[in-house]
């Protein structure tokens, strides 16, 4: 059986992540391409589509005219819920890019529709599929770290503000680095802890550098007039079982301690971090130990080991879940909790008060 895939949004995330990965997965065909800029859809079709693939500027027409099994949603945050829900209502499984939605209310609606229609829904948190993430998750699942009661979720850039698309647009995105890259760090941390029951959240946002002109930046200076989101956000999350998480996120921060999509875990038996590769620390026989995990096999001249591609593993795992009718690695209920916590941090920053969840 060949699964037919349509994609909505043929910009960078679609053509640099989703489509190249899907093109390597057996048993699928990419037969429909939709983008508000028709030239982008045509270009994506020519590179990744079947010979008779269709292109559209209106997703409604695509869903009505093309027989699909799966839809990938790769658009700005404020359209994630609308497009994902429409695709599921049209009898398609959906892979939606992160974050799940602009608001928790929209994310909850996505979960409800997935359950009602029986269509699978997953969110693009590809960092779960990194080699270090997979190893650490296995170690945690086996109880090597014990009870994880304190964790840090890291998403810190020194100067890397995305200046293209709608990243700086608060209305389209719902926020800045917190909802953009903080979402990856938080998802990774919650997944490691296997803890999706937050009790309350305290947080704050800052726009201390966004007003600067002619700033050093990975993608060239940003325009302060268009920079309508925070440049940094920090949150403290208390879980129902008493565990605590510190989340740090920034596109521009005066720090040399740069780390993105990483987690630090502290448990009753051992701890782990991703600061310099993957390290596990603890105590054994009355002595402290630090263990560096070697993930690259190496050791042979002219051969560095097989490539480990998180995006391809994400795509293959997603297709396997559909073929075998199993849960996707990233469950929508888990992604919903990420969105709820991010929204609570923004709310706490606005009100200056803790935000209680699950009540």
Short mmCIF file of C-alpha atoms in Angstrom, two decimals:
data_model
loop_
_atom_site.label_atom_id
_atom_site.label_comp_id
_atom_site.label_asym_id
_atom_site.label_seq_id
_atom_site.Cartn_x
_atom_site.Cartn_y
_atom_site.Cartn_z
CA UNK A 1 0.00 0.00 0.00
CA UNK A 2 1.31 3.44 -0.93
CA UNK A 3 0.35 6.34 1.34
CA UNK A 4 -0.40 9.61 -0.41
CA UNK A 5 0.82 12.78 1.27
CA UNK A 6 -0.10 16.43 0.82
CA UNK A 7 1.81 19.34 2.33
CA UNK A 8 0.45 22.75 3.30
CA UNK A 9 3.24 25.30 3.50
CA UNK A 10 6.20 24.98 1.14
CA UNK A 11 8.53 27.40 2.90
CA UNK A 12 11.78 26.62 4.68
CA UNK A 13 10.57 24.11 7.26
CA UNK A 14 8.62 22.19 4.62
CA UNK A 15 11.31 22.07 1.95
CA UNK A 16 14.32 21.75 4.25
CA UNK A 17 12.97 19.28 6.83
CA UNK A 18 9.70 17.52 5.99
CA UNK A 19 9.93 16.92 2.25
CA UNK A 20 13.58 15.76 2.08
CA UNK A 21 12.88 13.27 4.87
CA UNK A 22 9.63 11.97 3.37
CA UNK A 23 11.35 11.56 0.01
CA UNK A 24 13.58 8.90 1.62
CA UNK A 25 10.74 6.90 3.17
CA UNK A 26 9.49 3.89 1.23
CA UNK A 27 5.79 3.41 0.63
CA UNK A 28 4.80 7.07 0.38
CA UNK A 29 4.17 9.50 -2.46
CA UNK A 30 3.93 13.27 -2.15
CA UNK A 31 1.05 14.13 -4.46
CA UNK A 32 -0.19 17.58 -3.43
CA UNK A 33 1.56 20.86 -2.59
CA UNK A 34 -0.14 23.96 -1.21
CA UNK A 35 1.29 27.40 -0.52
CA UNK A 36 -0.04 30.95 -0.61
CA UNK A 37 2.84 31.67 -3.01
CA UNK A 38 2.14 29.37 -5.95
CA UNK A 39 5.73 29.50 -7.19
CA UNK A 40 6.92 27.87 -3.97
CA UNK A 41 4.40 25.05 -4.36
CA UNK A 42 5.48 24.50 -7.96
CA UNK A 43 9.15 24.43 -7.01
CA UNK A 44 8.49 21.96 -4.20
CA UNK A 45 6.48 19.72 -6.52
CA UNK A 46 9.25 19.71 -9.12
CA UNK A 47 11.78 18.65 -6.49
CA UNK A 48 9.80 16.22 -4.36
CA UNK A 49 6.46 15.40 -6.02
CA UNK A 50 5.17 12.68 -8.29
CA UNK A 51 4.87 13.52 -11.96
CA UNK A 52 1.12 14.13 -11.69
CA UNK A 53 1.23 15.91 -8.31
CA UNK A 54 -1.12 18.88 -7.95
CA UNK A 55 -0.33 22.38 -6.69
CA UNK A 56 -2.69 24.73 -4.86
CA UNK A 57 -2.89 28.10 -3.14
CA UNK A 58 -6.09 27.18 -1.26
CA UNK A 59 -5.82 24.27 1.16
CA UNK A 60 -9.59 23.74 1.02
CA UNK A 61 -9.39 22.94 -2.66
CA UNK A 62 -6.50 20.56 -2.07
CA UNK A 63 -8.37 18.67 0.64
CA UNK A 64 -11.54 18.49 -1.48
CA UNK A 65 -9.94 17.49 -4.79
CA UNK A 66 -7.04 15.18 -3.93
CA UNK A 67 -7.40 11.77 -2.32
CA UNK A 68 -4.85 11.83 0.51
CA UNK A 69 -3.91 9.71 3.51
CA UNK A 70 -1.63 12.17 5.32
CA UNK A 71 -1.25 15.94 5.47
CA UNK A 72 1.81 17.79 6.78
CA UNK A 73 1.11 21.29 8.10
CA UNK A 74 4.15 23.59 7.85
CA UNK A 75 2.71 27.08 8.23
CA UNK A 76 2.81 29.95 10.78
CA UNK A 77 1.61 29.11 14.28
CA UNK A 78 -1.72 30.93 14.04
CA UNK A 79 -2.90 28.56 11.27
CA UNK A 80 -1.80 25.25 12.78
CA UNK A 81 -5.13 24.44 14.43
CA UNK A 82 -7.32 25.53 11.51
CA UNK A 83 -5.38 23.54 8.94
CA UNK A 84 -4.82 20.45 11.08
CA UNK A 85 -8.47 20.25 12.06
CA UNK A 86 -9.61 20.69 8.45
CA UNK A 87 -7.23 17.95 7.31
CA UNK A 88 -8.41 15.51 9.98
CA UNK A 89 -12.04 16.30 9.21
CA UNK A 90 -11.21 15.42 5.60
CA UNK A 91 -10.11 11.94 6.76
CA UNK A 92 -6.35 12.49 6.87
CA UNK A 93 -3.70 11.77 9.48
CA UNK A 94 -1.78 14.94 10.33
CA UNK A 95 1.80 15.84 11.14
CA UNK A 96 1.85 19.47 12.30
CA UNK A 97 5.01 21.46 12.80
CA UNK A 98 5.85 22.71 16.26
CA UNK A 99 4.50 24.33 18.32
CA UNK A 100 1.19 22.51 18.31
CA UNK A 101 -0.82 25.73 18.12
CA UNK A 102 -0.72 29.41 18.94
CA UNK A 103 -3.00 28.92 21.96
CA UNK A 104 -3.85 26.10 24.36
CA UNK A 105 -7.53 26.38 23.40
CA UNK A 106 -6.65 25.68 19.78
CA UNK A 107 -4.40 22.79 20.79
CA UNK A 108 -7.18 21.24 22.87
CA UNK A 109 -9.49 21.48 19.86
CA UNK A 110 -6.92 19.60 17.76
CA UNK A 111 -6.77 16.79 20.32
CA UNK A 112 -10.58 16.59 20.43
CA UNK A 113 -10.87 16.32 16.65
CA UNK A 114 -8.17 13.65 16.51
CA UNK A 115 -10.05 11.57 19.05
CA UNK A 116 -13.43 12.11 17.40
CA UNK A 117 -12.28 11.32 13.87
CA UNK A 118 -9.86 8.56 14.83
CA UNK A 119 -7.15 10.20 12.74
CA UNK A 120 -3.60 10.23 14.08
CA UNK A 121 -2.05 13.57 15.00
CA UNK A 122 1.56 14.28 15.86
CA UNK A 123 3.75 17.36 16.27
CA UNK A 124 7.19 17.98 14.76
CA UNK A 125 9.48 17.67 17.77
CA UNK A 126 12.36 16.05 15.89
CA UNK A 127 14.86 16.58 18.73
CA UNK A 128 13.42 13.49 20.40
CA UNK A 129 15.00 11.51 17.57
CA UNK A 130 18.56 12.73 18.07
CA UNK A 131 21.02 10.03 19.07
CA UNK A 132 21.80 11.62 22.44
CA UNK A 133 18.09 12.07 23.17
CA UNK A 134 17.31 8.47 22.33
CA UNK A 135 20.11 7.15 24.54
CA UNK A 136 19.15 9.36 27.47
CA UNK A 137 15.47 8.49 27.17
CA UNK A 138 16.34 4.80 27.29
CA UNK A 139 18.50 5.35 30.38
CA UNK A 140 15.76 7.32 32.12
CA UNK A 141 13.10 4.75 31.17
CA UNK A 142 15.26 2.01 32.67
CA UNK A 143 15.43 3.92 35.95
CA UNK A 144 19.13 4.80 35.74
CA UNK A 145 18.52 8.35 37.02
CA UNK A 146 15.88 7.40 39.59
CA UNK A 147 13.19 9.95 40.38
CA UNK A 148 13.85 13.13 38.37
CA UNK A 149 12.79 15.97 40.64
CA UNK A 150 14.64 18.92 39.07
CA UNK A 151 15.31 19.66 35.41
CA UNK A 152 16.36 22.51 33.16
CA UNK A 153 15.15 23.08 29.61
CA UNK A 154 17.66 25.07 27.57
CA UNK A 155 17.01 27.13 24.42
CA UNK A 156 19.61 29.90 24.49
CA UNK A 157 21.17 31.69 21.55
CA UNK A 158 23.63 34.54 21.91
CA UNK A 159 22.61 36.38 18.73
CA UNK A 160 20.45 34.38 16.33
CA UNK A 161 17.18 36.19 15.77
CA UNK A 162 15.28 34.82 12.74
CA UNK A 163 14.61 37.84 10.53
CA UNK A 164 12.64 36.16 7.74
CA UNK A 165 9.02 35.12 7.43
CA UNK A 166 6.76 35.95 10.38
CA UNK A 167 9.02 34.95 13.27
CA UNK A 168 9.00 38.50 14.67
CA UNK A 169 5.23 38.92 14.26
CA UNK A 170 3.39 38.44 17.56
CA UNK A 171 -0.01 38.03 15.90
CA UNK A 172 1.11 35.27 13.54
CA UNK A 173 3.40 33.43 15.93
CA UNK A 174 1.97 34.06 19.39
CA UNK A 175 5.40 34.90 20.78
CA UNK A 176 9.13 34.84 20.16
CA UNK A 177 11.88 32.47 21.30
CA UNK A 178 9.73 30.87 24.00
CA UNK A 179 7.18 29.50 21.56
CA UNK A 180 9.74 29.02 18.77
CA UNK A 181 12.73 27.23 20.34
CA UNK A 182 11.72 27.03 24.00
CA UNK A 183 9.00 24.64 22.88
CA UNK A 184 11.65 22.12 21.72
CA UNK A 185 13.57 22.27 25.00
CA UNK A 186 10.41 21.90 27.08
CA UNK A 187 9.12 18.99 25.01
CA UNK A 188 12.45 17.21 25.34
CA UNK A 189 12.50 17.73 29.12
CA UNK A 190 8.91 16.61 29.77
CA UNK A 191 9.44 13.56 27.55
CA UNK A 192 12.55 12.56 29.49
CA UNK A 193 10.75 12.97 32.81
CA UNK A 194 7.57 11.31 31.49
CA UNK A 195 5.74 13.91 33.54
CA UNK A 196 2.83 15.77 31.97
CA UNK A 197 1.03 17.07 35.03
CA UNK A 198 2.01 20.70 35.71
CA UNK A 199 0.56 22.34 38.80
CA UNK A 200 1.53 25.98 38.40
CA UNK A 201 3.84 28.21 36.39
CA UNK A 202 5.69 31.46 37.06
CA UNK A 203 7.48 33.30 34.28
CA UNK A 204 8.65 36.53 32.74
CA UNK A 205 9.49 37.83 29.28
CA UNK A 206 11.97 40.52 28.23
CA UNK A 207 12.55 42.78 25.27
CA UNK A 208 15.84 44.30 26.30
CA UNK A 209 17.77 43.84 23.03
CA UNK A 210 14.98 43.92 20.46
CA UNK A 211 15.10 47.74 20.26
CA UNK A 212 18.75 47.72 19.21
CA UNK A 213 19.60 48.69 15.66
CA UNK A 214 22.40 47.32 13.48
CA UNK A 215 22.89 44.45 15.91
CA UNK A 216 25.26 41.59 15.32
CA UNK A 217 23.06 38.68 14.32
CA UNK A 218 23.43 35.34 12.55
CA UNK A 219 20.98 36.42 9.85
CA UNK A 220 21.82 40.10 9.70
CA UNK A 221 20.45 43.00 11.80
CA UNK A 222 16.78 42.87 12.74
CA UNK A 223 14.36 45.73 12.29
CA UNK A 224 13.19 46.92 15.74
CA UNK A 225 9.96 48.16 14.20
CA UNK A 226 9.07 44.62 13.11
CA UNK A 227 10.39 42.95 16.29
CA UNK A 228 7.04 42.69 18.12
CA UNK A 229 7.83 39.65 20.29
CA UNK A 230 10.07 39.04 23.31
CA UNK A 231 13.78 38.48 22.85
CA UNK A 232 14.01 36.32 26.00
CA UNK A 233 11.63 34.40 28.25
CA UNK A 234 12.14 32.36 31.41
CA UNK A 235 9.77 30.15 33.34
CA UNK A 236 9.61 28.03 36.47
CA UNK A 237 7.23 25.07 36.44
CA UNK A 238 6.09 23.11 39.50
CA UNK A 239 4.61 19.70 38.70
CA UNK A 240 1.87 17.97 40.67
CA UNK A 241 4.36 15.48 42.11
CA UNK A 242 6.60 18.30 43.35
CA UNK A 243 9.20 18.13 40.58
CA UNK A 244 10.38 21.49 39.24
CA UNK A 245 11.56 22.62 35.79
CA UNK A 246 13.42 25.79 34.87
CA UNK A 247 12.93 26.82 31.24
CA UNK A 248 15.22 29.36 29.60
CA UNK A 249 14.78 30.65 26.06
CA UNK A 250 16.32 33.49 24.09
CA UNK A 251 17.19 34.55 20.56
CA UNK A 252 19.51 37.30 21.80
CA UNK A 253 21.17 37.28 25.21
CA UNK A 254 24.47 38.57 26.56
CA UNK A 255 25.84 35.18 27.56
CA UNK A 256 28.50 32.72 26.48
CA UNK A 257 26.50 29.80 27.89
CA UNK A 258 24.76 28.94 24.63
CA UNK A 259 22.74 25.75 24.29
CA UNK A 260 19.62 24.96 22.28
CA UNK A 261 17.13 22.09 22.41
CA UNK A 262 18.93 20.53 25.35
CA UNK A 263 17.95 19.32 28.79
CA UNK A 264 19.63 18.85 32.15
CA UNK A 265 18.15 16.24 34.49
CA UNK A 266 18.76 15.69 38.18
CA UNK A 267 17.44 12.50 39.72
CA UNK A 268 17.66 10.57 42.97
CA UNK A 269 20.16 8.07 41.49
CA UNK A 270 22.07 10.13 38.91
CA UNK A 271 22.04 13.23 36.77
CA UNK A 272 22.56 13.96 33.08
CA UNK A 273 23.32 16.91 30.84
CA UNK A 274 23.97 17.69 27.18
CA UNK A 275 26.47 20.51 27.77
CA UNK A 276 29.50 18.82 26.21
CA UNK A 277 28.09 15.84 24.48
CA UNK A 278 25.96 13.57 26.64
CA UNK A 279 27.21 13.12 30.21
CA UNK A 280 25.83 11.15 33.12
CA UNK A 281 27.02 11.83 36.66
CA UNK A 282 26.44 10.17 40.01
CA UNK A 283 27.91 8.33 42.93
CA UNK A 284 29.09 4.73 43.04
CA UNK A 285 30.77 2.83 45.87
CA UNK A 286 31.27 6.04 47.81
CA UNK A 287 32.90 7.79 44.88
CA UNK A 288 31.57 10.40 42.45
CA UNK A 289 31.66 9.62 38.75
CA UNK A 290 31.21 11.50 35.47
CA UNK A 291 30.53 9.31 32.46
CA UNK A 292 30.89 10.61 28.91
CA UNK A 293 28.63 8.75 26.51
CA UNK A 294 30.37 8.02 23.20
CA UNK A 295 27.72 8.06 20.49
CA UNK A 296 29.95 8.18 17.40
CA UNK A 297 31.35 4.66 16.76
CA UNK A 298 34.40 5.87 14.76
CA UNK A 299 37.56 3.86 15.24
CA UNK A 300 38.06 2.89 11.60
CA UNK A 301 40.16 4.84 9.10
CA UNK A 302 38.13 6.54 6.38
CA UNK A 303 34.82 5.58 8.02
CA UNK A 304 33.01 7.64 10.61
CA UNK A 305 30.01 5.39 11.12
CA UNK A 306 26.54 5.62 9.64
CA UNK A 307 24.83 9.00 9.51
CA UNK A 308 22.17 9.58 12.15
CA UNK A 309 19.38 11.74 10.73
CA UNK A 310 16.74 12.80 13.30
CA UNK A 311 14.45 14.23 10.61
CA UNK A 312 14.47 10.98 8.65
CA UNK A 313 13.88 8.94 11.80
CA UNK A 314 10.99 11.22 12.71
CA UNK A 315 9.41 10.77 9.29
CA UNK A 316 9.95 7.00 9.23
CA UNK A 317 8.56 6.61 12.76
CA UNK A 318 5.49 8.65 11.82
CA UNK A 319 4.77 6.57 8.72
CA UNK A 320 5.36 3.36 10.67
CA UNK A 321 2.78 4.46 13.26
CA UNK A 322 0.20 4.88 10.51
CA UNK A 323 1.03 1.63 8.74
CA UNK A 324 1.06 -0.39 11.98
CA UNK A 325 -1.75 1.57 13.65
CA UNK A 326 0.30 2.46 16.72
CA UNK A 327 0.69 5.68 18.68
CA UNK A 328 3.13 8.20 17.22
CA UNK A 329 6.26 8.93 19.26
CA UNK A 330 4.98 12.46 19.88
CA UNK A 331 1.44 12.09 21.17
CA UNK A 332 -0.89 15.08 20.76
CA UNK A 333 -1.79 15.00 24.45
CA UNK A 334 1.90 15.50 25.29
CA UNK A 335 2.29 18.38 22.85
CA UNK A 336 -0.83 19.97 24.33
CA UNK A 337 0.82 20.13 27.77
CA UNK A 338 3.83 21.86 26.22
CA UNK A 339 1.54 24.50 24.72
CA UNK A 340 -0.35 24.93 27.99
CA UNK A 341 2.87 25.58 29.91
CA UNK A 342 4.21 28.02 27.30
CA UNK A 343 0.93 29.93 27.35
CA UNK A 344 1.00 30.00 31.16
CA UNK A 345 4.48 31.55 31.11
CA UNK A 346 3.24 34.31 28.82
CA UNK A 347 0.19 34.83 31.04
CA UNK A 348 2.31 34.97 34.18
CA UNK A 349 4.62 37.51 32.54
CA UNK A 350 1.62 39.66 31.65
CA UNK A 351 -0.13 39.48 35.02
CA UNK A 352 2.85 39.17 37.34
CA UNK A 353 1.15 36.25 39.05
CA UNK A 354 1.48 32.45 39.08
CA UNK A 355 -0.79 30.58 36.68
CA UNK A 356 -2.36 27.39 37.99
CA UNK A 357 -3.08 24.57 35.54
CA UNK A 358 -5.29 21.52 35.68
CA UNK A 359 -7.92 23.09 37.92
#
